[in-house]
mmCIF file of N, CA and C in Angstrom:
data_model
loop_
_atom_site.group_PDB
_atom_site.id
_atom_site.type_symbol
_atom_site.label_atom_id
_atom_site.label_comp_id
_atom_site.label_asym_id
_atom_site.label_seq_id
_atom_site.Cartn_x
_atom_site.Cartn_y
_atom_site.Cartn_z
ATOM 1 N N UNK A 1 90.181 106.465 115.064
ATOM 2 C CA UNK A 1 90.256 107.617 114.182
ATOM 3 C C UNK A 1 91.027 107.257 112.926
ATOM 4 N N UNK A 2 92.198 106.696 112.870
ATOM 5 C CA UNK A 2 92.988 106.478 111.734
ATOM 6 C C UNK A 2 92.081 105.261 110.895
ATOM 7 N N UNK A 3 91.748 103.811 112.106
ATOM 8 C CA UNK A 3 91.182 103.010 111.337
ATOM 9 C C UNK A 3 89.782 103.347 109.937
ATOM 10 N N UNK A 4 89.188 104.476 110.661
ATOM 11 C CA UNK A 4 88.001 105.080 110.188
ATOM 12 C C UNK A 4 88.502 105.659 108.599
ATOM 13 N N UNK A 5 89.818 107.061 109.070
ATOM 14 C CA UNK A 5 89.941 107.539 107.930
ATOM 15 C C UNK A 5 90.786 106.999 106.831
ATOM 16 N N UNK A 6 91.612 105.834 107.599
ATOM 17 C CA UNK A 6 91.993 104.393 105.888
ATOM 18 C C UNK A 6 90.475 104.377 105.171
ATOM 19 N N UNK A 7 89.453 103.700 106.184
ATOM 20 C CA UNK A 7 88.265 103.026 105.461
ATOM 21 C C UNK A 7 87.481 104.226 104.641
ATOM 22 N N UNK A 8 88.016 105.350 105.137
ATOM 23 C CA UNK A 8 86.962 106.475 104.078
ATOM 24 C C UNK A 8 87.532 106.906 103.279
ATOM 25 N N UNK A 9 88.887 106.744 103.106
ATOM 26 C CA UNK A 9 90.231 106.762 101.926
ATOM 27 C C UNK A 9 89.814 105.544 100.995
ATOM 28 N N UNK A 10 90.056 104.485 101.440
ATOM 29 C CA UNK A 10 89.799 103.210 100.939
ATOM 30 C C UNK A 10 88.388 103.468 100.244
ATOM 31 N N UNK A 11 86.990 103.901 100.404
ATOM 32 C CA UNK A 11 86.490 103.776 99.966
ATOM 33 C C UNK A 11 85.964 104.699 98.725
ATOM 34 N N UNK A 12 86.595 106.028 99.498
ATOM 35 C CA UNK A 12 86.387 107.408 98.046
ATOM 36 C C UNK A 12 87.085 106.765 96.869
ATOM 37 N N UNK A 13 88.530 106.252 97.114
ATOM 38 C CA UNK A 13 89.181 105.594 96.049
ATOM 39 C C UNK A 13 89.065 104.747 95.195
ATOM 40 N N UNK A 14 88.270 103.704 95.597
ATOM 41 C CA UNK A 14 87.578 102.550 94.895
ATOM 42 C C UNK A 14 86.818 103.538 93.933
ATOM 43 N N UNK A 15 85.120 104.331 94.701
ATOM 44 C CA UNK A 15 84.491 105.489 94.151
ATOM 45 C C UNK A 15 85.284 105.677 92.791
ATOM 46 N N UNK A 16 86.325 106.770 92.918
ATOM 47 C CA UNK A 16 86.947 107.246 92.242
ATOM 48 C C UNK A 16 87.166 106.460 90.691
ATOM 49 N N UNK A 17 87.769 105.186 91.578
ATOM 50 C CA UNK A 17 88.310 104.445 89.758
ATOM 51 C C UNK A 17 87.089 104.063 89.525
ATOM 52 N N UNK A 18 86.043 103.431 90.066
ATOM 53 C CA UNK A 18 84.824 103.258 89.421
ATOM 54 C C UNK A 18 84.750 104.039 88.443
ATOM 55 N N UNK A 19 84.453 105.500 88.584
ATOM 56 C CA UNK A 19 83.943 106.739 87.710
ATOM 57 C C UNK A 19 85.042 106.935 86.732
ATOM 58 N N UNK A 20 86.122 106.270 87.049
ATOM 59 C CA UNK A 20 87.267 106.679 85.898
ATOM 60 C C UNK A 20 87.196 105.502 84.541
ATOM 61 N N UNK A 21 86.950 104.041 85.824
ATOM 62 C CA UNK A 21 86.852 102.847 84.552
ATOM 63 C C UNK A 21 85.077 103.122 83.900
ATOM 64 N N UNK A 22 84.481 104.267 84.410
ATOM 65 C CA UNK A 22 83.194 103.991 83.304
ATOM 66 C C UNK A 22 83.180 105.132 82.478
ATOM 67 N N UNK A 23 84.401 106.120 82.893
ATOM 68 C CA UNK A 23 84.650 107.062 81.832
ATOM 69 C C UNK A 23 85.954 106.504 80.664
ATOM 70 N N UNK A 24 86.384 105.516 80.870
ATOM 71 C CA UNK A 24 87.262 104.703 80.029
ATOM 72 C C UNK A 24 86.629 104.159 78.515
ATOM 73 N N UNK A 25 85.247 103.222 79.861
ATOM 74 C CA UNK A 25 84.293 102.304 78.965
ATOM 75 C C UNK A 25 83.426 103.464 77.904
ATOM 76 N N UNK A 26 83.554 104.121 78.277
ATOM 77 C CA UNK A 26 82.436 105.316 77.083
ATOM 78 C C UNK A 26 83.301 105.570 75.843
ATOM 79 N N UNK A 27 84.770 105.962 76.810
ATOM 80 C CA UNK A 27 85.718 106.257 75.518
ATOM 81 C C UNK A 27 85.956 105.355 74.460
ATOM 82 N N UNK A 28 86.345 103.894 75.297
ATOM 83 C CA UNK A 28 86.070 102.946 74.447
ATOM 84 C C UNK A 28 85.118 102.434 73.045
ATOM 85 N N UNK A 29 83.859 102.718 73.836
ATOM 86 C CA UNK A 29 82.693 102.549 72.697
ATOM 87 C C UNK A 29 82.376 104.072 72.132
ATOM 88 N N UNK A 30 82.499 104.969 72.339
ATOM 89 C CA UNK A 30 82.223 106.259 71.566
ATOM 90 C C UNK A 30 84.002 106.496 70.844
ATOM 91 N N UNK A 31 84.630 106.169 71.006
ATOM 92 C CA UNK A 31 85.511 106.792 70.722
ATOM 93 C C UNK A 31 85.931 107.125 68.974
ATOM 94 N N UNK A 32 86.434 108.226 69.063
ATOM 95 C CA UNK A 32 86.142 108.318 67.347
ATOM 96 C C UNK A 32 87.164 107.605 66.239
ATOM 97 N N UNK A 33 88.382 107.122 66.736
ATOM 98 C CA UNK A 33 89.573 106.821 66.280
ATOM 99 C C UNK A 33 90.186 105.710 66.976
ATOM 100 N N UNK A 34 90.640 104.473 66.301
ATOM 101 C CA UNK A 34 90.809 103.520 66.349
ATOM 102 C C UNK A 34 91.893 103.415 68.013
ATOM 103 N N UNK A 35 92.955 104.544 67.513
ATOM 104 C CA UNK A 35 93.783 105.150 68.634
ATOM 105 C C UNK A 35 93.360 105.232 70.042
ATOM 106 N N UNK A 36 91.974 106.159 69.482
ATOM 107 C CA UNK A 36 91.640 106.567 70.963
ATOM 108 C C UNK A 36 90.887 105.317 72.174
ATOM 109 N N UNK A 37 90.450 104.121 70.979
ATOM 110 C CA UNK A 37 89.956 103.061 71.857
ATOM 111 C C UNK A 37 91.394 102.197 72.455
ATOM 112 N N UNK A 38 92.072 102.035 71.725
ATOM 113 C CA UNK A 38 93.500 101.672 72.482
ATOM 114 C C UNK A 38 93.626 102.030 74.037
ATOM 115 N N UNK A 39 93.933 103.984 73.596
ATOM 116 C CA UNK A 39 94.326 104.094 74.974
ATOM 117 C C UNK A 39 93.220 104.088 75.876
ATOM 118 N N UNK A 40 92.096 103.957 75.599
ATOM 119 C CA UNK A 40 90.734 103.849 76.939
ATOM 120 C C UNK A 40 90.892 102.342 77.310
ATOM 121 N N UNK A 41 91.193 101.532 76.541
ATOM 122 C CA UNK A 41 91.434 100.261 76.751
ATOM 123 C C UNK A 41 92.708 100.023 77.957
ATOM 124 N N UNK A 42 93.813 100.592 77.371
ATOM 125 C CA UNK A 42 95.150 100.864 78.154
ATOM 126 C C UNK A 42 94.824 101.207 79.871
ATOM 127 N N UNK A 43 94.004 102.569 79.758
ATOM 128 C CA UNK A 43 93.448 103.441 81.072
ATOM 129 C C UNK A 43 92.201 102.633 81.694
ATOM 130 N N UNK A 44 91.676 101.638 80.703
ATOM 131 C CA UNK A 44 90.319 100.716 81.820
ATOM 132 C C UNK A 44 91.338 99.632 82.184
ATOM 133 N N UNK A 45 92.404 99.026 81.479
ATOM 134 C CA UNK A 45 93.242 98.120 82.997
ATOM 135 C C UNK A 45 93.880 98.458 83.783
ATOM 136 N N UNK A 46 94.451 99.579 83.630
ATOM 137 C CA UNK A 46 95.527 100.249 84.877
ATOM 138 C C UNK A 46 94.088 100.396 85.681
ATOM 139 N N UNK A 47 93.234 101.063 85.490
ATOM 140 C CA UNK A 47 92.303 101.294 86.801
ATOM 141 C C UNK A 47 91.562 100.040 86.897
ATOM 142 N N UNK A 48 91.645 99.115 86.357
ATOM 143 C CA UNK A 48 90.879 97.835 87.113
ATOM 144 C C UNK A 48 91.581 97.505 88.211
ATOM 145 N N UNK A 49 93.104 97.451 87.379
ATOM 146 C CA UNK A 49 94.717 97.214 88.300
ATOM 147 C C UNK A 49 94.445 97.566 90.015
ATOM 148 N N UNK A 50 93.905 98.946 89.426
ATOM 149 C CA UNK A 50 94.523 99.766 90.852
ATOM 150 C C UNK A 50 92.853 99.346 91.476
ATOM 151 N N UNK A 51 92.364 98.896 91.213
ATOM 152 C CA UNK A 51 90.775 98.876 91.792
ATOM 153 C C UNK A 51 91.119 97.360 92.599
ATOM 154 N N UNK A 52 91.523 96.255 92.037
ATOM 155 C CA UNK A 52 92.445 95.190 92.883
ATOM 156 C C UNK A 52 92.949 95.315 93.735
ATOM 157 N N UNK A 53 93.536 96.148 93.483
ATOM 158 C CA UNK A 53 94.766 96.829 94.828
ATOM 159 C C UNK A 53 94.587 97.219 95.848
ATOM 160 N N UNK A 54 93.381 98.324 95.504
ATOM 161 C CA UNK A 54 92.480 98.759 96.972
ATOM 162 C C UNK A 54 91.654 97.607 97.529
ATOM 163 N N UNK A 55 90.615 96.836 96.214
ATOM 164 C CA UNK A 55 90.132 95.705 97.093
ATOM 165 C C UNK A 55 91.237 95.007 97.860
ATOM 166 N N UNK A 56 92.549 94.847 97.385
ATOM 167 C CA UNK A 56 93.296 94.066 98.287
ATOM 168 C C UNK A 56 93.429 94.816 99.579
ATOM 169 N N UNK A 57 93.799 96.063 99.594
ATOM 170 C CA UNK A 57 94.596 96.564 100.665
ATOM 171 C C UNK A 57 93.021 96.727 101.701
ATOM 172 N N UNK A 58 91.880 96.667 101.526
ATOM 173 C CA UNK A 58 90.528 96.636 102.012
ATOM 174 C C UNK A 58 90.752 95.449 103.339
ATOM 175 N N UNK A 59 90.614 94.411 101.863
ATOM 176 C CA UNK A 59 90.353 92.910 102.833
ATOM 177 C C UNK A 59 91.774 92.552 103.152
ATOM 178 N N UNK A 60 93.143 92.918 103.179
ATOM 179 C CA UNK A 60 94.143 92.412 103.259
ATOM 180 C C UNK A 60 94.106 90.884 103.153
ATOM 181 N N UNK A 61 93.705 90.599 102.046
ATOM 182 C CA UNK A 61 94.405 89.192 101.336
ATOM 183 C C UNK A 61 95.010 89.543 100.358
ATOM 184 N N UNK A 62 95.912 88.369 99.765
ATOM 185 C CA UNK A 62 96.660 88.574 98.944
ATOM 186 C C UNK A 62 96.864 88.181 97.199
ATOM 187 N N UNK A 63 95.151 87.785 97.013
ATOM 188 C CA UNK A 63 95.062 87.527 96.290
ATOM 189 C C UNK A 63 94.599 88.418 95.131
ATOM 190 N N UNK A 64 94.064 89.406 95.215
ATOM 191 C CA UNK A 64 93.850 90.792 94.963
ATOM 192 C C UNK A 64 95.224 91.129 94.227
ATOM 193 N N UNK A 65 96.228 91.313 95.154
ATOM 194 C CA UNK A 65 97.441 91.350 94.155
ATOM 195 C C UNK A 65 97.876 90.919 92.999
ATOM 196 N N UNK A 66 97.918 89.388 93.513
ATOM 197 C CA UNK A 66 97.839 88.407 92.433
ATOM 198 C C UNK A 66 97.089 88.225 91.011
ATOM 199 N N UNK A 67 96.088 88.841 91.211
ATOM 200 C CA UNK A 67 94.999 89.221 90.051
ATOM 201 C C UNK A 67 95.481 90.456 89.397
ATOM 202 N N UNK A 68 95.572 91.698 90.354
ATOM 203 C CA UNK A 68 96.360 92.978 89.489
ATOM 204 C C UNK A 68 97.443 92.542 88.589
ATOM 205 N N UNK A 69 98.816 91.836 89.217
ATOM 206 C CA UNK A 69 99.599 91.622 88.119
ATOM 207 C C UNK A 69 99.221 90.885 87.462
ATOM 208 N N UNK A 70 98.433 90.005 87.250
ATOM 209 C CA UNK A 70 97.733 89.240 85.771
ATOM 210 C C UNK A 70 96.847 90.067 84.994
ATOM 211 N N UNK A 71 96.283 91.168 85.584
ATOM 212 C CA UNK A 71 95.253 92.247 84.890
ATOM 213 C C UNK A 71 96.232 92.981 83.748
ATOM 214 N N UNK A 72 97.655 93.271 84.863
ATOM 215 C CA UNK A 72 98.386 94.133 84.397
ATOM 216 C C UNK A 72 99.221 93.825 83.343
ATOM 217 N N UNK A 73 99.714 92.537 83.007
ATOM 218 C CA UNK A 73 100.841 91.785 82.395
ATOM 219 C C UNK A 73 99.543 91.470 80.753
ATOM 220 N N UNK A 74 98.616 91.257 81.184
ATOM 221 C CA UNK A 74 97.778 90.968 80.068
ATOM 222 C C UNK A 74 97.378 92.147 79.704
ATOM 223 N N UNK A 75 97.031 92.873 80.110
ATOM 224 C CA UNK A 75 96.796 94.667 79.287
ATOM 225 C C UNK A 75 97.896 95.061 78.903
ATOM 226 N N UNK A 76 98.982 94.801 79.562
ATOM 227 C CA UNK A 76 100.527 95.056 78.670
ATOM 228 C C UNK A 76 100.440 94.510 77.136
ATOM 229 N N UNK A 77 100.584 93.216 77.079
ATOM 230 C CA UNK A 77 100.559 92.879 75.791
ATOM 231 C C UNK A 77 99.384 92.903 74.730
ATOM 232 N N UNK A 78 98.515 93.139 75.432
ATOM 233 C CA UNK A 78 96.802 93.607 74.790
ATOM 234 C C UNK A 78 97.594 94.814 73.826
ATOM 235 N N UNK A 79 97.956 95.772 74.767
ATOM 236 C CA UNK A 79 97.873 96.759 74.084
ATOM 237 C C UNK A 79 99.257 96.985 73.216
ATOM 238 N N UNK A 80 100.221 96.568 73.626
ATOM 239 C CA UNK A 80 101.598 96.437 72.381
ATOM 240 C C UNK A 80 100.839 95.256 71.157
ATOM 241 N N UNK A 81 100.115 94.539 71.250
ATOM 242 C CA UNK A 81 99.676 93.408 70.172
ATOM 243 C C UNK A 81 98.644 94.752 69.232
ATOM 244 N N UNK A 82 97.314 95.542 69.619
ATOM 245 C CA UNK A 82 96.542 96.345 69.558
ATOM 246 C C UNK A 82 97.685 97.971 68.536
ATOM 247 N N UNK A 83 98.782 97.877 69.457
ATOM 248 C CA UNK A 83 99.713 99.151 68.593
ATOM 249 C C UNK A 83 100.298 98.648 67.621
ATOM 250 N N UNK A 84 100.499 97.575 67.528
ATOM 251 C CA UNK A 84 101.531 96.801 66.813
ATOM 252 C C UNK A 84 100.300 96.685 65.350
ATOM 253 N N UNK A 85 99.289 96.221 65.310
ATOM 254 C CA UNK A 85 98.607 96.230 64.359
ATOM 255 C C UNK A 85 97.776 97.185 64.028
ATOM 256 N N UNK A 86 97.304 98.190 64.983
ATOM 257 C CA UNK A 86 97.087 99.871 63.915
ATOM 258 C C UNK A 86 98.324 100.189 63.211
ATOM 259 N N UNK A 87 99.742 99.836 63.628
ATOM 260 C CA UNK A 87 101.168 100.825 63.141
ATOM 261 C C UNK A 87 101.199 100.161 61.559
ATOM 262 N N UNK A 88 101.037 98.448 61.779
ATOM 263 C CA UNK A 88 101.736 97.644 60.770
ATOM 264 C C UNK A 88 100.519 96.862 59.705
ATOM 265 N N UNK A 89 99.632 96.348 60.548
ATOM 266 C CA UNK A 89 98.321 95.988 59.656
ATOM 267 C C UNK A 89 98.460 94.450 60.148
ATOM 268 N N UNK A 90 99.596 94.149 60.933
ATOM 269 C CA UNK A 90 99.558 92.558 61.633
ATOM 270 C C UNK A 90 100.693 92.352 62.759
ATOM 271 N N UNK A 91 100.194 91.547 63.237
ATOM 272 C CA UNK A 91 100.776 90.933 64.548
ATOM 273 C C UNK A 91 102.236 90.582 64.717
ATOM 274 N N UNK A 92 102.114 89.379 64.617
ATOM 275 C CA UNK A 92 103.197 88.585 64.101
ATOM 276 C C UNK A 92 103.918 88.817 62.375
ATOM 277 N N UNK A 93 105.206 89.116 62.585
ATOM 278 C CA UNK A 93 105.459 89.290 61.302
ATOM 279 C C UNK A 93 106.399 87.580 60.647
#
């Protein structure tokens, strides 16, 4: 009974960020303001992140993890590099 309702948790959830990272990807390419592709950009790696996570916690390996915090550490600076040059007009000063 429990094993069952992890795996039907586990799997609505995956579901879930699917429909969230392809409502990200729309925002992304429709989006009307330079801004607003930022943060769809921001919101499609946290949910790739968390889409790792469940694949990890699925197959319990641990490499899944390992990939989230590299998803995560690189969408970090994606997007401070991305704010940093709508605010200023460049990167590196």
């Amino acid at each position: 009974m429990t094993a069952a309702l992890l795996g039907a948790a586990l799997l609505l959830a995956q579901l879930m960020l699917a429909v969230a990272m392809g409502c990200a990807a729309l925002r992304a390419l429709v989006g009307p303001r330079a801004q607003d592709r930022v943060l769809a950009l921001d919101t499609l790696y946290v949910n790739a992140a968390m889409l790792l996570l469940v694949f990890g916690i699925r197959t319990g390996t641990t490499h899944y993890f390992e990939a989230a915090l590299l998803v995560t550490l690189l969408g970090f600076v994606a997007t401070a590099a991305l704010s940093k040059f709508l605010m200023r007009g460049e990167v590196i000063e």
